[in-house]
Coordinates of C-alpha atoms and ligand atoms in Angstrom, one line a residue:
X1417 CA -11.0 -27.8 -11.2
X1418 CA -11.4 -26.1 -7.6
X1419 CA -14.0 -23.6 -7.7
X1420 CA -12.6 -20.0 -7.5
X1421 CA -15.4 -18.6 -5.1
X1422 CA -13.2 -19.0 -1.9
X1423 CA -9.7 -17.7 -1.2
X1424 CA -6.7 -19.9 -2.3
X1425 CA -4.2 -20.3 0.3
X1426 CA -2.0 -23.3 -0.6
X1427 CA 0.3 -24.0 -3.8
X1428 CA -2.1 -27.0 -4.2
X1429 CA -5.2 -24.9 -4.2
X1430 CA -3.5 -22.5 -6.6
X1431 CA -2.8 -25.5 -9.0
X1432 CA -6.3 -26.8 -8.5
X1433 CA -7.7 -23.4 -9.7
X1434 CA -5.4 -23.4 -12.8
X1435 CA -3.4 -20.4 -11.6
X1436 CA -0.2 -22.5 -11.5
X1437 CA 1.0 -25.6 -13.2
X1438 CA 1.0 -28.8 -11.4
X1439 CA 4.8 -29.1 -11.4
X1440 CA 5.3 -25.7 -9.7
X1441 CA 3.4 -27.1 -6.4
X1442 CA 6.4 -28.9 -4.9
X1443 CA 8.9 -26.1 -5.2
X1444 CA 6.5 -23.7 -3.9
X1445 CA 5.7 -25.4 -0.8
X1446 CA 8.6 -24.4 1.2
X1447 CA 7.8 -20.6 0.1
X1448 CA 4.2 -21.4 1.3
X1449 CA 5.5 -22.5 4.6
X1450 CA 7.6 -19.4 4.9
X1451 CA 5.1 -16.6 3.8
X1452 CA 1.4 -16.8 4.0
X1453 CA -0.6 -17.1 0.5
X1454 CA -4.1 -15.7 0.1
X1455 CA -5.6 -15.1 -3.6
X1456 CA -9.4 -14.0 -3.3
X1457 CA -11.9 -14.9 -6.0
X1458 CA -11.9 -11.1 -7.0
X1459 CA -8.0 -11.2 -7.4
X1460 CA -8.1 -14.8 -9.2
X1461 CA -10.5 -13.3 -11.8
X1462 CA -8.1 -10.9 -12.6
X1463 CA -5.5 -13.3 -13.5
X1464 CA -4.9 -14.2 -17.0
X1465 CA -3.1 -18.0 -16.4
X1466 CA -2.1 -18.0 -19.9
X1467 CA 0.4 -15.4 -19.4
X1468 CA 3.4 -16.4 -17.6
X1469 CA 4.1 -12.7 -16.6
X1470 CA 0.7 -11.7 -15.8
X1471 CA 0.9 -8.4 -13.8
X1472 CA -1.8 -9.8 -11.1
X1473 CA -0.2 -13.0 -10.8
X1474 CA 3.1 -11.5 -10.1
X1475 CA 2.0 -9.6 -7.2
X1476 CA -0.1 -12.6 -5.5
X1477 CA 1.2 -16.0 -6.7
X1478 CA 4.2 -16.9 -4.9
X1479 CA 7.5 -17.3 -6.7
X1480 CA 10.7 -19.6 -5.8
X1481 CA 12.7 -16.5 -5.8
X1482 CA 11.2 -15.5 -2.5
X1483 CA 13.4 -17.8 -0.6
X1484 CA 16.5 -15.9 -2.0
X1485 CA 17.0 -13.2 0.7
X1486 CA 19.7 -10.5 -0.2
X1487 CA 22.4 -9.6 2.2
X1488 CA 21.1 -5.9 2.3
X1489 CA 17.1 -6.9 2.8
X1490 CA 16.0 -7.1 6.2
X1491 CA 12.9 -8.4 8.3
X1492 CA 11.9 -5.0 9.2
X1493 CA 12.8 -2.8 6.4
X1494 CA 11.5 0.5 7.4
X1495 CA 12.3 0.3 11.1
X1496 CA 8.8 0.2 12.8
X1497 CA 10.1 -1.8 15.7
X1498 CA 12.3 1.0 17.0
X1499 CA 9.4 3.6 16.8
X1500 CA 6.9 0.9 18.5
X1501 CA 6.4 2.4 22.2
X1502 CA 3.5 -0.3 22.7
X1503 CA 2.1 -3.1 20.9
X1504 CA 0.3 -1.7 17.9
X1505 CA 1.7 1.6 17.7
X1506 CA 4.4 3.0 15.3
X1507 CA 5.0 6.8 16.4
X1508 CA 7.8 7.7 13.7
X1509 CA 6.4 11.2 13.2
X1510 CA 5.7 13.8 15.6
X1511 CA 2.1 14.5 14.5
X1512 CA 1.0 11.1 13.4
X1513 CA 1.1 7.6 14.6
X1514 CA 0.2 3.9 13.1
X1515 CA -2.4 2.0 14.9
X1516 CA -2.0 -1.4 13.5
X1517 CA -5.1 -3.2 14.4
X1518 CA -4.4 -6.6 13.0
X1519 CA -1.8 -8.8 11.3
X1520 CA -4.0 -10.3 8.6
X1521 CA -5.1 -9.3 5.1
X1522 CA -7.4 -10.5 2.6
X1523 CA -4.6 -11.2 0.3
X1524 CA -0.6 -11.7 0.8
X1525 CA 1.3 -9.4 -1.7
X1526 CA 4.7 -10.9 -2.5
X1527 CA 6.5 -7.8 -2.0
X1528 CA 5.1 -6.8 1.4
X1529 CA 7.3 -4.7 3.3
X1530 CA 5.8 -6.3 6.5
X1531 CA 5.8 -9.9 5.1
X1532 CA 7.7 -11.2 8.3
X1533 CA 4.7 -9.8 10.5
X1534 CA 1.6 -10.3 8.3
X1535 CA -0.4 -13.7 8.1
X1536 CA -2.9 -15.9 9.9
X1537 CA -1.7 -17.0 13.5
X1538 CA -2.7 -16.9 17.0
X1539 CA -2.6 -13.3 17.5
X1540 CA -4.4 -12.0 14.2
X1541 CA -5.9 -9.2 15.9
X1542 CA -4.4 -6.6 18.5
X1543 CA -6.0 -8.2 21.9
X1544 CA -8.6 -6.0 23.8
X1545 CA -5.9 -5.2 26.4
X1546 CA -3.4 -4.3 23.9
X1547 CA -5.8 -2.3 21.9
X1548 CA -6.8 -0.2 25.1
X1549 CA -3.0 0.2 25.8
X1550 CA -2.5 1.5 22.4
X1551 CA -5.6 3.9 22.5
X1552 CA -4.3 5.3 25.9
X1553 CA -0.8 6.1 24.2
X1554 CA -2.6 8.1 21.7
X1555 CA -4.8 9.7 24.2
X1556 CA -1.9 10.8 26.2
X1557 CA 0.1 12.2 23.1
X1558 CA -1.4 15.4 22.6
X1559 CA 0.9 16.0 19.3
X1560 CA -0.8 13.1 17.5
X1561 CA -2.9 15.0 15.0
X1562 CA -3.4 12.1 12.7
X1563 CA -3.8 8.3 13.3
X1564 CA -3.3 6.0 10.4
X1565 CA -5.2 2.8 10.9
X1566 CA -3.4 -0.1 9.3
X1567 CA -2.1 -3.7 9.7
X1568 CA -2.4 -6.0 8.2
X1569 CA -5.6 -4.8 6.6
X1570 CA -7.8 -3.0 9.3
X1571 CA -10.9 -3.6 7.1
X1572 CA -10.8 -7.2 8.1
X1573 CA -12.4 -6.3 11.4
X1574 CA -16.0 -6.3 11.4
X1575 CA -17.9 -3.1 11.0
X1576 CA -19.0 -3.3 14.8
X1577 CA -15.1 -3.4 15.8
X1578 CA -14.3 -0.8 13.4
X1579 CA -17.1 1.6 14.8
X1580 CA -15.8 0.9 18.3
X1581 CA -12.2 2.2 17.4
X1582 CA -13.6 4.7 15.3
X1583 CA -15.7 6.4 18.2
X1584 CA -12.8 6.0 20.7
X1585 CA -10.5 8.1 18.4
X1586 CA -13.2 10.7 17.5
X1587 CA -13.6 11.2 21.5
X1588 CA -9.9 12.4 21.5
X1589 CA -10.0 16.4 21.1
X1590 CA -6.4 16.4 19.6
X1591 CA -6.9 13.8 17.1
X1592 CA -8.2 15.5 14.1
X1593 CA -7.8 13.2 11.0
X1594 CA -8.2 9.3 10.8
X1595 CA -6.6 7.6 7.7
X1596 CA -7.4 4.1 7.1
X1597 CA -5.0 2.1 4.8
X1598 CA -6.4 -0.9 2.9
X1599 CA -6.4 -3.1 -0.1
X1600 CA -10.1 -4.5 0.5
X1601 CA -11.6 -2.5 -2.2
X1602 CA -9.6 -4.4 -4.6
X1603 CA -9.1 -7.7 -3.0
X1604 CA -12.8 -8.2 -1.7
X1605 CA -14.7 -5.3 -3.0
X1606 CA -18.0 -6.8 -1.6
X1607 CA -16.7 -6.0 2.0
X1608 CA -17.0 -2.3 1.5
X1609 CA -20.7 -2.4 2.5
X1610 CA -22.5 0.5 3.5
X1611 CA -22.3 -0.8 7.2
X1612 CA -18.6 -0.5 7.0
X1613 CA -18.6 2.9 5.4
X1614 CA -20.7 4.1 8.3
X1615 CA -18.6 2.4 10.8
X1616 CA -15.4 4.3 9.7
X1617 CA -17.2 7.6 8.9
X1618 CA -16.8 9.1 12.3
X1619 CA -17.0 12.7 13.6
X1620 CA -13.5 13.5 12.4
X1621 CA -12.2 14.0 9.0
X1622 CA -11.5 10.6 7.6
X1623 CA -9.6 9.6 4.6
X1624 CA -9.1 6.1 3.1
X1625 CA -5.9 5.2 1.1
X1626 CA -6.2 2.3 -1.2
X1627 CA -3.4 0.1 -2.2
X1628 CA -3.5 -0.4 -6.2
X1629 CA -0.5 -1.2 -8.4
X1630 CA -2.3 -2.1 -11.9
X1631 CA -5.1 -0.6 -13.7
X1632 CA -6.7 -3.9 -14.1
X1633 CA -7.0 -4.1 -10.2
X1634 CA -9.8 -1.3 -10.7
X1635 CA -12.3 -3.9 -11.7
X1636 CA -16.0 -2.7 -12.0
X1637 CA -16.6 -4.2 -8.3
X1638 CA -13.7 -2.2 -7.0
X1639 CA -14.8 1.0 -8.8
X1640 CA -18.2 0.5 -7.0
X1641 CA -16.5 0.0 -3.7
X1642 CA -14.6 3.1 -4.2
X1643 CA -17.8 4.8 -5.0
X1644 CA -19.4 3.7 -2.0
X1645 CA -16.8 5.5 0.0
X1646 CA -16.6 8.5 -2.1
X1647 CA -20.3 9.0 -2.2
X1648 CA -20.4 9.1 1.5
X1649 CA -18.1 11.9 1.6
X1650 CA -14.8 10.1 2.3
X1651 CA -11.8 11.5 0.3
X1652 CA -9.9 8.6 -1.3
X1653 CA -5.9 8.5 -1.7
X1654 CA -4.1 6.0 -3.6
X1655 CA -0.7 3.9 -2.5
X1656 CA 1.0 1.8 -5.2
X1657 CA 4.4 0.4 -5.1
X1658 CA 6.6 0.5 -8.1
X1659 CA 7.1 -3.2 -9.1
X1660 CA 9.1 -4.7 -11.9
X1661 CA 6.9 -6.4 -14.6
X1662 CA 3.8 -4.8 -13.0
X1663 CA 3.8 -1.4 -13.6
X1664 CA 7.5 -0.2 -14.3
X1665 CA 6.7 0.9 -17.8
X1666 CA 5.2 4.6 -18.4
X1667 CA 2.2 3.3 -20.4
X1668 CA 1.1 1.0 -17.5
X1669 CA 1.9 3.7 -14.8
X1670 CA -0.1 6.5 -16.8
X1671 CA -3.1 4.1 -17.3
X1672 CA -3.2 3.3 -13.5
X1673 CA -2.9 7.0 -12.5
X1674 CA -5.7 7.9 -14.8
X1675 CA -7.9 4.9 -13.8
X1676 CA -7.4 6.0 -10.2
X1677 CA -8.4 9.6 -10.8
X1678 CA -11.4 8.5 -13.0
X1679 CA -12.5 6.3 -9.8
X1680 CA -12.2 9.3 -7.6
X1681 CA -8.8 8.0 -6.0
X1682 CA -6.2 10.7 -5.8
X1683 CA -2.8 9.4 -6.7
X1684 CA -0.8 10.2 -3.5
X1685 CA 2.3 7.8 -3.0
X1686 CA 4.2 5.6 -5.6
X1687 CA 6.4 3.6 -3.1
X1688 CA 10.0 2.6 -4.3
X1689 CA 10.1 -0.8 -3.0
X1690 CA 11.5 -1.5 0.6
X1691 CA 14.1 -4.0 1.2
X1692 CA 12.0 -6.7 2.5
X1693 CA 13.4 -10.4 2.4
X1694 CA 13.1 -12.4 -1.1
X1695 CA 11.7 -9.3 -3.0
X1696 CA 14.5 -8.2 -5.3
X1697 CA 13.0 -10.0 -8.3
X1698 CA 10.3 -7.3 -8.2
X1699 CA 12.5 -4.5 -7.5
X1700 CA 13.4 -1.6 -9.9
X1701 CA 16.4 0.8 -9.4
X1702 CA 15.6 4.3 -8.3
X1703 CA 17.0 5.6 -11.6
X1704 CA 14.3 3.8 -13.5
X1705 CA 11.7 5.2 -11.1
X1706 CA 12.9 8.6 -11.6
X1707 CA 12.9 8.3 -15.4
X1708 CA 9.5 6.9 -15.2
X1709 CA 8.4 9.9 -13.1
X1710 CA 9.9 12.3 -15.7
X1711 CA 8.1 10.4 -18.4
X1712 CA 4.8 10.3 -16.4
X1713 CA 5.0 14.2 -15.8
X1714 CA 5.4 14.7 -19.6
X1715 CA 2.3 12.8 -20.5
X1716 CA -0.1 13.2 -17.7
X1717 CA -2.4 15.8 -15.9
X1718 CA -0.9 17.1 -12.5
X1719 CA -3.8 15.0 -11.0
X1720 CA -2.1 12.0 -12.2
X1721 CA 1.2 12.6 -10.3
X1722 CA 1.8 10.9 -7.2
X1723 CA 4.7 11.4 -4.9
X1724 CA 7.4 9.0 -5.7
X1725 CA 9.0 8.1 -2.1
X1726 CA 11.3 5.7 -0.4
X1727 CA 11.0 4.7 3.2
X1728 CA 14.7 5.0 4.4
X1729 CA 15.9 1.7 5.5
X1730 CA 16.1 1.5 9.4
X1731 CA 13.2 3.7 10.3
X1732 CA 14.6 7.2 9.3
X1733 CA 11.2 8.4 7.7
X1734 CA 10.6 9.2 3.9
X1735 CA 12.6 10.5 1.2
X1736 CA 11.2 12.3 -1.9
X1737 CA 12.9 10.6 -4.9
X1738 CA 11.4 12.5 -7.7
X1739 CA 14.1 14.5 -9.7
X1740 CA 14.4 17.9 -8.8
X1741 CA 13.5 20.2 -11.7
X1742 CA 15.6 23.4 -10.2
X1743 CA 19.1 23.7 -9.8
X1744 CA 21.0 26.9 -8.8
X1745 CA 23.5 28.3 -11.3
X1746 CA 25.6 31.6 -10.6
X1747 CA 22.8 34.4 -10.4
X1748 CA 20.0 32.3 -11.7
X1749 CA 18.1 29.0 -11.5
X1750 CA 18.2 26.5 -14.2
X1751 CA 14.5 25.1 -14.2
X1752 CA 13.9 22.1 -16.3
X1753 CA 10.4 21.6 -18.0
X1754 CA 8.4 18.4 -18.6
X1755 CA 10.5 17.4 -21.7
X1756 CA 13.7 18.2 -19.7
X1757 CA 14.5 21.6 -21.5
X1758 CA 16.3 23.9 -19.2
X1759 CA 15.0 27.5 -18.9
X1760 CA 16.6 30.4 -16.8
X1761 CA 14.7 32.0 -13.7
X1762 CA 16.6 34.9 -12.4
X1763 CA 17.4 35.6 -8.8
X1764 CA 16.6 39.5 -8.1
Ligands
LIG2025 S1 -2.3 -5.9 1.9 FE1 -0.8 -4.4 2.6 S2 -0.1 -5.4 4.6 FE2 -1.2 -7.0 3.5 S3 0.2 -8.1 2.4 FE3 -0.4 -6.7 1.0 S4 1.0 -5.0 1.2 FE4 1.4 -6.2 3.0

């Protein structure tokens, strides 16, 4: 059996590590040539290979279903391209912009909304000239209050390069907030070193948003990685994706949100899945998501309530999908409690 101390990148390596049976190698070869695979040792250790429906495997081990792209699915589901004035920048909202530093990630999630763009290749990192142009764009746009550093996964950069980017952004007076989006604390927690934490903690307020979808992903090592950032004074947020078979039951969702809060990661977004190609087998309906949000609200503290959101296909920003609790009825409002019972709130 292949040792699991290095990242697995091919169906053959997944089979040798015991994560798929040998007969699945041949059907997965065309999937692997279409979409990148990476399963880090930390993720491989979380997978129960004896469970055909393991929620960690569903997220990282490829499936033949990925070759079935539906007619409504699209290569750029949230319309990054139409809001990209220069390579590496997505400026969709007035007060904030994305800075995509790299196309590579420690792991490749099977449902990724940027799956047509991420993966190893020639232009893994933004070139020095492209980075310079992207930073110049941010410097020239005074309305950009927040820069969201993303990718790929920006923590693939060395601490030295992260520190350079941090210091350039911190020198821009109008940029007040830096927010890093990463899966690294889950996928390769040992890379969240004190050196990396120092590199991202500049003179501006810094947030880190951690992508986590199942409570098992918060391993002791992942919790320690989160603690290193939280202890350094960096507020942590979560991003999760609602995924069929992974977290689409209220018990799992509740356990995930409680585990995040306990790890000092504030639940922030629960994303309804985007229309990325070949991901229908992992997508729930919006009605199912809304029912889950109602059930979660009835069971768990307000600290455990993320915003349930959808990036409107085509690049029209985010929509809030949580059901509204208030409806106007004549001269009062009908307001629903967590159990769904309606109460009156008079209009003076
Ligand atoms: S880590 Fe993020 S960008 Fe990378 S594959 Fe997963 S969802 Fe996509």
